[in-house]
XYZ file of C-alpha atoms in Angstrom:
639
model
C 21.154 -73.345 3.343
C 19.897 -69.769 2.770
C 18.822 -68.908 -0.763
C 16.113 -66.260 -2.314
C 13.836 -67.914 -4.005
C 13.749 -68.557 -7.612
C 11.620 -69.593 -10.127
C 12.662 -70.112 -13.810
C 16.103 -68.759 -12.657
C 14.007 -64.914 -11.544
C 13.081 -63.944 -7.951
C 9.508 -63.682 -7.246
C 8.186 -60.714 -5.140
C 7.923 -62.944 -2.377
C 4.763 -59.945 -0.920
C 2.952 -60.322 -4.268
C 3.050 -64.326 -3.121
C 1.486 -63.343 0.352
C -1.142 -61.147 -1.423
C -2.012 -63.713 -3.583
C -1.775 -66.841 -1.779
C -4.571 -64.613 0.895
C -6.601 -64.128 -2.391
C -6.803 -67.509 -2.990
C -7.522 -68.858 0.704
C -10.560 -65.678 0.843
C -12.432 -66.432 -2.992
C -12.239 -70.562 -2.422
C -13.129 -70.142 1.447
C -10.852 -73.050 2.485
C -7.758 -71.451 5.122
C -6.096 -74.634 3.697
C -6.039 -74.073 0.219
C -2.516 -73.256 -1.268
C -1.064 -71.298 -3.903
C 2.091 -72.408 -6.369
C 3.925 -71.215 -9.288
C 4.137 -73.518 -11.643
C 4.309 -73.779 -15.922
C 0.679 -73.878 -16.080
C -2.094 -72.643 -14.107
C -4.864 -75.319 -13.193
C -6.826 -76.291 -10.167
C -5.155 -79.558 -8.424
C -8.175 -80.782 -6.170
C -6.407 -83.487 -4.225
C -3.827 -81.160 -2.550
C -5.879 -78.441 -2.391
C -3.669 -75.992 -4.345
C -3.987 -73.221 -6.851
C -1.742 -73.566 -9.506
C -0.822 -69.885 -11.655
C 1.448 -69.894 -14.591
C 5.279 -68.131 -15.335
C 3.240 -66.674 -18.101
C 2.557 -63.627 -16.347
C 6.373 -63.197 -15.177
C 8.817 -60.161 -16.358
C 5.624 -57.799 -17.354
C 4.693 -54.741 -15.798
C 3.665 -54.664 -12.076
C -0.167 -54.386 -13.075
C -0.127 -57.080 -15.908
C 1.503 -59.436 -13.696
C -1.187 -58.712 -10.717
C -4.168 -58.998 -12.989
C -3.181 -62.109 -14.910
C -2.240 -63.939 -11.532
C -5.688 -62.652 -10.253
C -7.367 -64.274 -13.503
C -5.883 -67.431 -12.724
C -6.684 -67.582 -9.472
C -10.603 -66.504 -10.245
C -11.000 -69.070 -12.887
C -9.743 -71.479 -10.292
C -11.560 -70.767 -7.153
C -14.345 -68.987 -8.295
C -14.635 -71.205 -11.445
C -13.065 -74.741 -11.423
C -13.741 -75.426 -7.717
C -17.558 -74.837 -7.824
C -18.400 -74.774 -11.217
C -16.405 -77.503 -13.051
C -17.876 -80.982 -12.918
C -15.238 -83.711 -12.369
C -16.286 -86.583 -13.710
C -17.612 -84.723 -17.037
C -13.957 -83.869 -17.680
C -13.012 -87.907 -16.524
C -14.989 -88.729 -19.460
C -13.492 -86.170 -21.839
C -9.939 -87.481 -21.486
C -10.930 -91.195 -21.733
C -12.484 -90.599 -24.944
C -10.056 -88.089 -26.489
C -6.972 -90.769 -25.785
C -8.617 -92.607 -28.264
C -8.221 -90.154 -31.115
C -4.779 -88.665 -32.610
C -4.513 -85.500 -31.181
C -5.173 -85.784 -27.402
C -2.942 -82.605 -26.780
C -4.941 -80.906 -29.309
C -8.336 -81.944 -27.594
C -7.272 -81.278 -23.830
C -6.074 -77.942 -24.366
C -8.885 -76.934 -26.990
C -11.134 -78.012 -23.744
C -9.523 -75.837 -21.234
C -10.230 -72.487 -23.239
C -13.652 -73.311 -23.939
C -14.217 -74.412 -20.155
C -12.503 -71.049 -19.468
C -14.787 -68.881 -21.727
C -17.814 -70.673 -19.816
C -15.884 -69.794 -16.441
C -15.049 -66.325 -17.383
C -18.554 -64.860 -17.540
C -19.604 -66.590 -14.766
C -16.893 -65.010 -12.236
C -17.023 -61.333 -13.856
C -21.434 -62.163 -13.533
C -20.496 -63.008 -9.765
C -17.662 -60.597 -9.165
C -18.177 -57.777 -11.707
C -14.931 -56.297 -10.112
C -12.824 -59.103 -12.036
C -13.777 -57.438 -15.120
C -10.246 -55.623 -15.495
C -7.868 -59.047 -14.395
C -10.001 -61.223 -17.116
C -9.603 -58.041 -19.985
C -5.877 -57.848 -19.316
C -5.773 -61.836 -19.273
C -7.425 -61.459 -22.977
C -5.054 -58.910 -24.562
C -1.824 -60.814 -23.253
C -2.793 -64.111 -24.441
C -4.141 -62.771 -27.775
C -0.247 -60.935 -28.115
C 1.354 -64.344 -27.483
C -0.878 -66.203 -29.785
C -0.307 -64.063 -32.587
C 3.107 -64.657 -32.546
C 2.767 -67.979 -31.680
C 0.588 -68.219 -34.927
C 3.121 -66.823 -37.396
C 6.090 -68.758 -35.821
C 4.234 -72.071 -36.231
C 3.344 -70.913 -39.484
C 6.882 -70.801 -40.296
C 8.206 -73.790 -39.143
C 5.311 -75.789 -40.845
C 3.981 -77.052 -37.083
C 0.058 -77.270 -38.868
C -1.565 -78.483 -36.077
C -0.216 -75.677 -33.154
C -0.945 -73.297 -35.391
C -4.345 -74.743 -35.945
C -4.620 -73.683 -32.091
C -3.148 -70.344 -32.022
C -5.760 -69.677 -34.938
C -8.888 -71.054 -32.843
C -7.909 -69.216 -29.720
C -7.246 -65.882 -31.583
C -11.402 -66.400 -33.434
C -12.206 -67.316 -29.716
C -11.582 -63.723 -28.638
C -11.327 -61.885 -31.895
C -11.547 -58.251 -31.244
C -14.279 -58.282 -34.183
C -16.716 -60.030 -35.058
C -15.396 -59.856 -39.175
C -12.125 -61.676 -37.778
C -11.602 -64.061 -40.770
C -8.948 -67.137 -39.875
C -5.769 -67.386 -41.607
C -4.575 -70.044 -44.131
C -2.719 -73.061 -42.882
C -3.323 -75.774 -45.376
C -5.145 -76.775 -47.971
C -7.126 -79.424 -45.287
C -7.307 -76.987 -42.158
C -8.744 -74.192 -44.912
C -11.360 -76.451 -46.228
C -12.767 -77.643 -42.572
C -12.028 -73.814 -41.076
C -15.469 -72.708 -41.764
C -17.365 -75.235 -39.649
C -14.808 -75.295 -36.682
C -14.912 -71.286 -36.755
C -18.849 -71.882 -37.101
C -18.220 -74.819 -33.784
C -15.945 -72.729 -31.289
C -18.383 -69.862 -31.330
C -20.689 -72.414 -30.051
C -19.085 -72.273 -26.578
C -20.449 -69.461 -25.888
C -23.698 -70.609 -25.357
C -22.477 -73.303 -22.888
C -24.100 -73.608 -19.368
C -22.226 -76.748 -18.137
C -19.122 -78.806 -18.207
C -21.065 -81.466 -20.164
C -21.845 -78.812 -22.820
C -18.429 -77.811 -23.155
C -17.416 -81.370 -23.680
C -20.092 -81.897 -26.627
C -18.966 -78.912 -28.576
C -15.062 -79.782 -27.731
C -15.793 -83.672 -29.140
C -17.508 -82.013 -32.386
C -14.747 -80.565 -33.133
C -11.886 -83.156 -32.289
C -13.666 -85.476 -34.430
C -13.008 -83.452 -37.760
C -9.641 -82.016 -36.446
C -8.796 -86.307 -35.760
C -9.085 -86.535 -39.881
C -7.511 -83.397 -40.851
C -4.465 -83.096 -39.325
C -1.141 -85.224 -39.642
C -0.041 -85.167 -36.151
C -1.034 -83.616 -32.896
C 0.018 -80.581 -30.873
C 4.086 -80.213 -30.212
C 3.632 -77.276 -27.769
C 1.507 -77.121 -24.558
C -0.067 -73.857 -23.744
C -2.295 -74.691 -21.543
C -2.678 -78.004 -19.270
C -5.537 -80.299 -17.973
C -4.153 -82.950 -15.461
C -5.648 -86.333 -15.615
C -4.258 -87.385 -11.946
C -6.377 -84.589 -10.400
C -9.922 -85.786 -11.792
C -9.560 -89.525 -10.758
C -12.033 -90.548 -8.451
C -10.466 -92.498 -5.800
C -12.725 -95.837 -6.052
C -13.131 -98.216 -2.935
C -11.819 -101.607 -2.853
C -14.661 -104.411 -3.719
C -12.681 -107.291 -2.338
C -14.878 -109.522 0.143
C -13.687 -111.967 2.585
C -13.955 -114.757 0.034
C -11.938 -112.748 -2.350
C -9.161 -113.110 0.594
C -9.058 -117.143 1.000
C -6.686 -119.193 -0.478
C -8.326 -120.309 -4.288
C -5.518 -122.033 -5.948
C -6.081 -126.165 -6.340
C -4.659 -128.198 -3.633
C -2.193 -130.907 -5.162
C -4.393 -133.447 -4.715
C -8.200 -134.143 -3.494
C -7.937 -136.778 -0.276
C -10.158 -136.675 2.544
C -9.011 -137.061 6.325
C -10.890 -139.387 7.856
C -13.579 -137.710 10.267
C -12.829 -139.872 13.545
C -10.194 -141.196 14.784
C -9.855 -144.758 15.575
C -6.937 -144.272 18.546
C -4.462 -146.072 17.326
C -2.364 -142.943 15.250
C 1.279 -143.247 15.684
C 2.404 -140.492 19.087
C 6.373 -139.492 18.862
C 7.271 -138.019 21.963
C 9.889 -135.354 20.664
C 11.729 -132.014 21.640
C 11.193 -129.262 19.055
C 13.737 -126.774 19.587
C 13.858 -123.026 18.457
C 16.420 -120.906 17.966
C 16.962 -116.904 17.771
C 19.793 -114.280 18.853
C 19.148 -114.580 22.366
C 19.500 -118.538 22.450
C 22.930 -119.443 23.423
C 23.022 -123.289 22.068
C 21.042 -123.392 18.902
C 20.622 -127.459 18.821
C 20.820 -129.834 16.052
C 16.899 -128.974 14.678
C 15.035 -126.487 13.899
C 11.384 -126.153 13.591
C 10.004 -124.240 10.228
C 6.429 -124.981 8.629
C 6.231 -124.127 5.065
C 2.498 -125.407 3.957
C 3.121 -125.712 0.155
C 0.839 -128.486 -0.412
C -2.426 -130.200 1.186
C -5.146 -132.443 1.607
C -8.934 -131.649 1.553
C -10.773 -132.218 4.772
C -13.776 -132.525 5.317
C -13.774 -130.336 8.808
C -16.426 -128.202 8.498
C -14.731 -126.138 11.635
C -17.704 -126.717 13.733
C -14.682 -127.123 17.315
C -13.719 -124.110 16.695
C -11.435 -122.961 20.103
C -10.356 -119.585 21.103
C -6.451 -119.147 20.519
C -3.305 -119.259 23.401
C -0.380 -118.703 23.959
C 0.663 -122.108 22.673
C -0.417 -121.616 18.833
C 2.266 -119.983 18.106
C 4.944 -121.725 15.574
C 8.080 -119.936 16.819
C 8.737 -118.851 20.323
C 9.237 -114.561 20.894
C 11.911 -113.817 23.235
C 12.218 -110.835 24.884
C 16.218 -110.394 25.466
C 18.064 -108.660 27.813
C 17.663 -105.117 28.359
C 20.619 -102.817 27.215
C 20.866 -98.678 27.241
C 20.921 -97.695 23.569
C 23.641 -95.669 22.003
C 22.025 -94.174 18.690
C 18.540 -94.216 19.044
C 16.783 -92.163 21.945
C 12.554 -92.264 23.433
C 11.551 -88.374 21.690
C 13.270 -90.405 18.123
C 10.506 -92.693 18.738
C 8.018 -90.520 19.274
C 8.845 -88.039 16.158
C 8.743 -91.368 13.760
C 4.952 -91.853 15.447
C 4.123 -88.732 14.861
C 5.714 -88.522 11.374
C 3.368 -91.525 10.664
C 0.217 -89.917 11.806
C 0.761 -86.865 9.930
C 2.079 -88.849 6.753
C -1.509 -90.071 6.402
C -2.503 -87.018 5.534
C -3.388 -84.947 8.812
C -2.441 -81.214 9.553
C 0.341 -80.585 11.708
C -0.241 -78.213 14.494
C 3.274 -76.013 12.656
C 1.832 -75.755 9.441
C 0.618 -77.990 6.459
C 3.935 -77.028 4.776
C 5.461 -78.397 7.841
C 3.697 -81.268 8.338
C 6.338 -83.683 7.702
C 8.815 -82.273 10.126
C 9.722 -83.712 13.111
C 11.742 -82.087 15.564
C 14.728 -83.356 17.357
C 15.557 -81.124 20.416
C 19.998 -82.052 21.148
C 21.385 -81.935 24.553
C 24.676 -79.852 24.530
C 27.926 -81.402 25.520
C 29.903 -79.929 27.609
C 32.166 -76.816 26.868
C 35.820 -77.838 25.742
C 38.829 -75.543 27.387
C 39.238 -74.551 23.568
C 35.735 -72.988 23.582
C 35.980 -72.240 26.995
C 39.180 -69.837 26.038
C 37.595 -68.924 22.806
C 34.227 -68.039 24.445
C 36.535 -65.522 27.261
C 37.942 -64.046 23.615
C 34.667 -62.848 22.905
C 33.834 -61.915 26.045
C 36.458 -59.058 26.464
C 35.928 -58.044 22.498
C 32.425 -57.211 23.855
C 32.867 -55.608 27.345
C 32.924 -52.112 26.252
C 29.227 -52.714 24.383
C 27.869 -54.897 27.132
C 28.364 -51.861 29.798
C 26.025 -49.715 27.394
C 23.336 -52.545 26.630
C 22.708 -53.472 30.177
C 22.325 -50.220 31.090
C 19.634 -49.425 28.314
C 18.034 -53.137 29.599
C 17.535 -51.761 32.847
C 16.149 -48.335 31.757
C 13.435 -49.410 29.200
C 12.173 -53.157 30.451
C 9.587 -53.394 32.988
C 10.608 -54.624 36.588
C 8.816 -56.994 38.557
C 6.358 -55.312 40.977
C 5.503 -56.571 44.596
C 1.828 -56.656 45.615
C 1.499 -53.854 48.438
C 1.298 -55.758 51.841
C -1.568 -54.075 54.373
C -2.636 -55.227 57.807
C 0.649 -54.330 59.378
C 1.625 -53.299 62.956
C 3.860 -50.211 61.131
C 4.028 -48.270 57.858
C 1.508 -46.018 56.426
C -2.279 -45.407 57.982
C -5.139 -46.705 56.225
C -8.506 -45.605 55.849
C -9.806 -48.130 58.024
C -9.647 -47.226 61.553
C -13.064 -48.717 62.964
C -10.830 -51.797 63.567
C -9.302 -49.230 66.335
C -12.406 -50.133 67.994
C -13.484 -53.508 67.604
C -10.230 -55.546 67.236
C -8.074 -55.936 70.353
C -5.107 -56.211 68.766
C -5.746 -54.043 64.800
C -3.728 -53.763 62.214
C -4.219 -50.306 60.826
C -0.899 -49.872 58.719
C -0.040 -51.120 54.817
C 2.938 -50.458 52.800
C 2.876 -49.651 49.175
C 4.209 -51.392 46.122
C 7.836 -51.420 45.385
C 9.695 -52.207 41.793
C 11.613 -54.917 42.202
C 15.090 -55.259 41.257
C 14.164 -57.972 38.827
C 13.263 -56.800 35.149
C 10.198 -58.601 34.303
C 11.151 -59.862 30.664
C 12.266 -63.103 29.048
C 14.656 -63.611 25.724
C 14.901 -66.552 23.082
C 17.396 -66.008 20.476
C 17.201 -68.859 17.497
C 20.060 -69.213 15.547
C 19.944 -70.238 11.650
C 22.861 -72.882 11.552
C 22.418 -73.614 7.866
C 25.268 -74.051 5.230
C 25.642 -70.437 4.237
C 26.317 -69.447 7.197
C 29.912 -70.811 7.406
C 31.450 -67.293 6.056
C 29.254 -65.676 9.411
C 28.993 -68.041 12.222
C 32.116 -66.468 14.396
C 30.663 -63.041 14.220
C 27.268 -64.032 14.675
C 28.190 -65.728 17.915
C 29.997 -62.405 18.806
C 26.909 -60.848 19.138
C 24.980 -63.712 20.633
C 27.896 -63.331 23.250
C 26.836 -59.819 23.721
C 23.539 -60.457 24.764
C 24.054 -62.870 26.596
C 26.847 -61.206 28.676
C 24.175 -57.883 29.108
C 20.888 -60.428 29.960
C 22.866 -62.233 32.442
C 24.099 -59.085 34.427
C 20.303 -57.731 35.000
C 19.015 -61.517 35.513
C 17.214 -62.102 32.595
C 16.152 -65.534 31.927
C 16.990 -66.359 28.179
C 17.966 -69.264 25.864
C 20.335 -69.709 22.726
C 18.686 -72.051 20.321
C 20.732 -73.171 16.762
C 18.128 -74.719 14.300
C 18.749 -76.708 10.943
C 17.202 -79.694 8.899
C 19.253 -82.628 8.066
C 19.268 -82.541 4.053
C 20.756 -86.095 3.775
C 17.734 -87.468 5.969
C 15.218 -85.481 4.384
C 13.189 -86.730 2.193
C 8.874 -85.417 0.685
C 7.462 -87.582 3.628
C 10.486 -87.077 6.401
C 12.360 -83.878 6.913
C 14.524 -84.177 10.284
C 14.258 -80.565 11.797
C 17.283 -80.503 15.036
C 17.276 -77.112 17.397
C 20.264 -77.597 19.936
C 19.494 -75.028 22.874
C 23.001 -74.660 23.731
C 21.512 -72.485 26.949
C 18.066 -72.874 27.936
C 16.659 -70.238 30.355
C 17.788 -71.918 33.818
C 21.702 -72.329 32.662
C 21.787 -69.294 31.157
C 21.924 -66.969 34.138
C 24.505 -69.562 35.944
C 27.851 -67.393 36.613
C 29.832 -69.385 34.438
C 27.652 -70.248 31.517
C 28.441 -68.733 27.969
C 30.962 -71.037 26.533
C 28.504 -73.349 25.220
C 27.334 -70.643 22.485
C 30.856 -71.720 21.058
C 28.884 -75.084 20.092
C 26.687 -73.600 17.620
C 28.175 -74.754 14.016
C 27.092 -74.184 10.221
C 25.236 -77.401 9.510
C 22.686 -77.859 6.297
C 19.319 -76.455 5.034
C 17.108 -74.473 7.131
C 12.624 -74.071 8.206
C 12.768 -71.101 9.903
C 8.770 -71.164 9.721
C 9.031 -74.195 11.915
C 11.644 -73.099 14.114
C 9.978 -70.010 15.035
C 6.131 -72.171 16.053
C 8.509 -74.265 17.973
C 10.131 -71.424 19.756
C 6.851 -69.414 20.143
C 5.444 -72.832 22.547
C 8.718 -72.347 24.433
C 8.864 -68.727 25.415
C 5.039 -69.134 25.734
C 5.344 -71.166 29.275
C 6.981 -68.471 30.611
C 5.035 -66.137 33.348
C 6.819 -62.511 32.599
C 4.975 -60.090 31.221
C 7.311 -59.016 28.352
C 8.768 -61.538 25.796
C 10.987 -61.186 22.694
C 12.141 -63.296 20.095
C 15.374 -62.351 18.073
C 15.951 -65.003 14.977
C 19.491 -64.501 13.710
C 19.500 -65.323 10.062
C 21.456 -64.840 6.573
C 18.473 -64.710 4.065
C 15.276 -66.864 3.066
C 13.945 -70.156 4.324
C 15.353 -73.083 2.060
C 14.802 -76.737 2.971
C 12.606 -79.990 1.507
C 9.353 -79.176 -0.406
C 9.878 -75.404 1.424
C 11.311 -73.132 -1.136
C 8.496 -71.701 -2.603
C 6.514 -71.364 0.060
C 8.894 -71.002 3.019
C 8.722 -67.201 2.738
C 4.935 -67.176 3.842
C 4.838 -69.861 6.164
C 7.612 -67.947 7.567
C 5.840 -64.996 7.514
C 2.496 -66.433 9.187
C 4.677 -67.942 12.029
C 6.030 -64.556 12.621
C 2.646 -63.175 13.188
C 0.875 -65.714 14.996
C 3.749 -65.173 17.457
C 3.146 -61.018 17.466
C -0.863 -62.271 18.105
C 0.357 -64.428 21.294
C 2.365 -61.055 22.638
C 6.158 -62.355 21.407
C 7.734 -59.412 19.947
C 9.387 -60.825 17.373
C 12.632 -59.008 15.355
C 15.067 -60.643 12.513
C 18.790 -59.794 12.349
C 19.779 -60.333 8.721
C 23.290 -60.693 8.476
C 25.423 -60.309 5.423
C 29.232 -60.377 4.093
C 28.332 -57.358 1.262
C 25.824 -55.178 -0.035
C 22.154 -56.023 0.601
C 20.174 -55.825 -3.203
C 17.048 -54.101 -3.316
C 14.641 -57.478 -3.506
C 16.737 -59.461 0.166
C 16.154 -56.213 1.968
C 12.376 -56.129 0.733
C 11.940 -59.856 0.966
C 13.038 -59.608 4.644
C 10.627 -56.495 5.366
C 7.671 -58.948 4.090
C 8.254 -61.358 6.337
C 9.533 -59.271 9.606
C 7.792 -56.204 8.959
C 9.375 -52.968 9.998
C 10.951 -55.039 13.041
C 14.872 -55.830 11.130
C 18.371 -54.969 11.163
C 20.189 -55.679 7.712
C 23.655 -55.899 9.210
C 25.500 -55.676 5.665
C 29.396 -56.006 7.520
C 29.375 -59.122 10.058
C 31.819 -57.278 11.776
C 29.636 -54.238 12.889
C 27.271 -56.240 14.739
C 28.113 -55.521 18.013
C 27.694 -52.188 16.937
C 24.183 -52.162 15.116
C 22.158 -53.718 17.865
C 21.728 -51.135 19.523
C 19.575 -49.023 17.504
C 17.470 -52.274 17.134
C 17.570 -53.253 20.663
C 16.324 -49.577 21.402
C 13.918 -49.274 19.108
C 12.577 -53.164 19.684
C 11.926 -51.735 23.619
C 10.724 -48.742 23.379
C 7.960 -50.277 21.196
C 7.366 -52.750 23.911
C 7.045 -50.718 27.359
């Protein structure tokens, strides 16, 4: 179901999230590194994403592009190469042993930062501007931080707010402010401590100074921080450690019940029972009066030192596996199985070929049923609504698209004379004639129209299959191949690790220029969430097998991509899918439909990912209408 993306309840510039998740990809040189909003900017290492903070929301345009820039240089530029991991491992083991481990982590992160902010503005002097706007924002919120905590009698926040303000004091005369009789007495050595980070080089040495002063701030204060400013994740610093178990870690070590030992030979005179042992499963029809089941609970020592050792058979094995009879299966079909293999390869953590924001999508392609006389009747409905504007399209279809041309055929008894007349002479029976190249009737083009068949577009559906009609209607008359694809993902079966992704091509490129085909557009229904991102890659393979020269892709939609783990970054995933498919030579052009007037931030949201290539059909009802300045202006572009 369509949605525009929100975060904290506001809608995010969804090109300032392009700009800036390409900033992030360019200064950590990794094309897989990703970029999320989130409360609190930090640098997650196992998922390879760059976290920047809602701090720098509802500002002005240029304080909200510097302070995401700062976060995003103090994590690629900084964290990823300069920050060393397992220094930090140590710091949080050692501070969750004191009182104020909220106090500790976050006085770490701004002394780590200071150490991190000359070193980017040393390496990329231009950063100088992001990292001074980052410093008078922060030093605004602090302040007022300071004298609310101050207020409410929260001691050990505004202990905080007073060390980050002497941090970046604007003088050097800066004096703290008073707290409490125990914070005023120990002020002058932390103020005399923090200035101390500074001189760091290393993570190490930020640690040391940090631990110096959690130590005194661990006997001064009554309680730690209530308020987290800034954050330092524990998860992301674990070193994955291999397991140590051996093979004799594996075998069996509890005590047997008691400590007998077989005899080693055997004196041929053991007790033989001849006896049936039967086994039973779904496939048996009489399931006898026994049943054979070993449960080894207890046991005797031997004294086997497995010196006969055999290779295994057939025969070894306790129960019997029948293979049943085979039936034809009603739910389940072959490409199912497939998409659940895939779905476990990529779960282990590999790329998908769509998109690492796709990667857990599998795609189920439907077979469409046929047409019912009520679509059938409804599709003839739409059929004569559109007759007048199908007259005009197919016209303008066969003006502006290429035809087909037909290689010019020479060596011919009749036609035009060629240059080559010694053959006059030396061939008995020559072939001096050629005739030239001729357009064919057949317009050298191919269509794929994908159809968003989420939830919201219940209120839209009828129209939007008005105008599917039209184009279909207007391709088929000038015979050119073209398919009708719905797409949607299954929100009940979707889940961080699964996310069912169906496309039904109600008319794939060979039925679609049958005489009587068009009714089964009728089929295409509202359904649940939608990846157009995914969609479109899918698509894009599709038209790509095709031989014509010129090859468009129209995606009907109501708004932004919203589906599992895809909301915030749908709209660039989106967007790269869009041009990887302009790259291949798929022209590719969004119809965004709407029941009302289109705000300021859809119709720009929709220009970021489409480009100049939409039509923002605001009245469902004038679509018919409206495609043909798009239509027009999509061809002319192309020829």
């Amino acid at each position: 179901m369509h949605r525009f993306i929100q975060f904290n309840d506001e809608n995010i510039d969804s090109f300032l999230v392009m700009e800036m998740a390409d900033l992030t990809k360019t200064l950590s040189k990794n094309g897989d590194m990703n970029l999320k909003y989130g409360p609190f900017s930090y640098l997650d290492y196992k998922e390879e994403t760059v976290y920047v903070s809602h701090f720098w929301d509802h500002r002005k345009r240029d304080d909200e592009v510097h302070g995401l820039k700062s976060d995003i240089y103090l994590r690629t530029i900084g964290n990823l190469h300069e920050t060393v991991k397992e220094d930090v491992i140590k710091y949080i083991e050692k501070v969750k042993n004191t009182s104020v481990p909220r106090f500790a982590k976050q006085l770490f992160v701004i002394g780590e930062e200071i150490r991190l902010e000359e070193i980017c503005k040393s390496k990329r002097p231009g950063t100088k501007k992001s990292f001074d706007t980052r410093r008078t924002l922060y030093r605004q919120h602090f302040e007022a931080q300071l004298k609310v905590n101050l207020t409410k009698s929260v001691f050990t926040d505004a202990l905080f707010n007073s060390v980050y303000l002497l941090l970046h004091a604007q003088s050097p005369l800066e004096q703290p402010v008073k707290i409490n009789e125990d914070i005023d007495l120990a002020m002058p050595f932390i103020h005399g401590q923090i200035t101390r980070f500074y001189e760091t080089r290393q993570t190490k040495d930020v640690v040391r100074v940090a631990l110096e002063i959690v130590e005194v701030v661990d006997e001064i204060v009554q309680k730690d921080m209530l308020n987290e400013y800034f954050h330092l994740p524990e998860d992301v610093y674990e070193i994955e450690e291999t397991s140590g178990e051996t093979f004799d870690d594996l075998k069996r070590k509890d005590p047997l019940e008691n400590q007998d030992v077989l005899e080693e030979e055997s004196t041929g005179e053991e007790e033989i029972l001849d006896e049936e042992f039967r086994t039973w499963h779904r496939e048996t029809s009489d399931k006898g009066e026994s049943f054979l089941q070993f449960d080894l609970d207890q046991g005797s020592q031997s004294d086997l030192m497995g010196e006969g050792v055999r290779e295994g058979d057939d025969g070894d094995q306790a129960l019997a596996m029948v293979q049943g009879s085979m039936q034809e299966t009603e739910r389940e079909q072959y490409h199912d199985v497939k998409a659940v293999e895939q779905e476990r390869e990529e779960s282990a953590g590999g790329e998908s070929e769509y998109g690492k924001d796709n990667r857990f999508a599998i795609p189920h392609f439907l077979t469409p049923s046929v047409p019912t006389s009520e679509e059938k009747l409804k599709y003839s409905q739409n059929k004569a609504m559109v007759a007048q504007f199908q007259k005009k399209l197919q016209k303008m279809i066969e003006k502006t698209l290429e035809h087909k041309r037909i290689q010019p055929r020479s060596d011919l008894h009749f036609g035009r004379l060629n240059n080559k007349l010694l053959r006059f002479i030396t061939d008995d029976n020559p072939r001096l004639f050629y005739k030239k190249q001729n357009p064919s009737s057949e317009i050298d083009a191919v269509f794929s129209l994908l159809v968003d068949c989420s939830g919201s577009m219940y209120d839209k559906m009828d129209q939007t299959k008005l105008g599917i009609t039209l184009f279909h209607e207007s391709l088929k008359s000038v015979r050119v191949p073209h398919e009708v694809v719905g797409f949607w993902e299954d929100t009940n079966r979707a889940s961080k690790t699964s996310q069912p992704n169906y496309l039904n091509p109600v008319l794939d490129f060979y039925t679609s220029l049958k005489p009587g085909s068009g009714s089964e557009i009728m089929q295409l229904q509202p359904e649940e969430d939608n990846r157009d991102g995914f969609a479109i890659r899918l698509m894009t393979e599709r038209i790509l097998m095709r031989n014509e020269k010129q090859k468009f892709l129209l995606v009907f939609s109501d708004g932004e991509p919203a589906a599992m783990e895809y909301e915030q970054n749908g709209i660039v995933d989106t967007h790269e899918a869009v041009l990887d498919a302009r790259k291949k030579g798929i022209e590719v052009i969004n119809v965004f439909l709407s029941n009302g007037e289109i705000d300021e931030s859809q119709r720009k949201t929709i220009q970021n990912i489409y480009g100049n290539y939409s039509i923002l059909v605001s009245d469902v009802e004038e679509l018919p209408e409206v495609l043909f300045p798009l239509l027009r202006k999509l061809l002319y572009k192309s020829i």
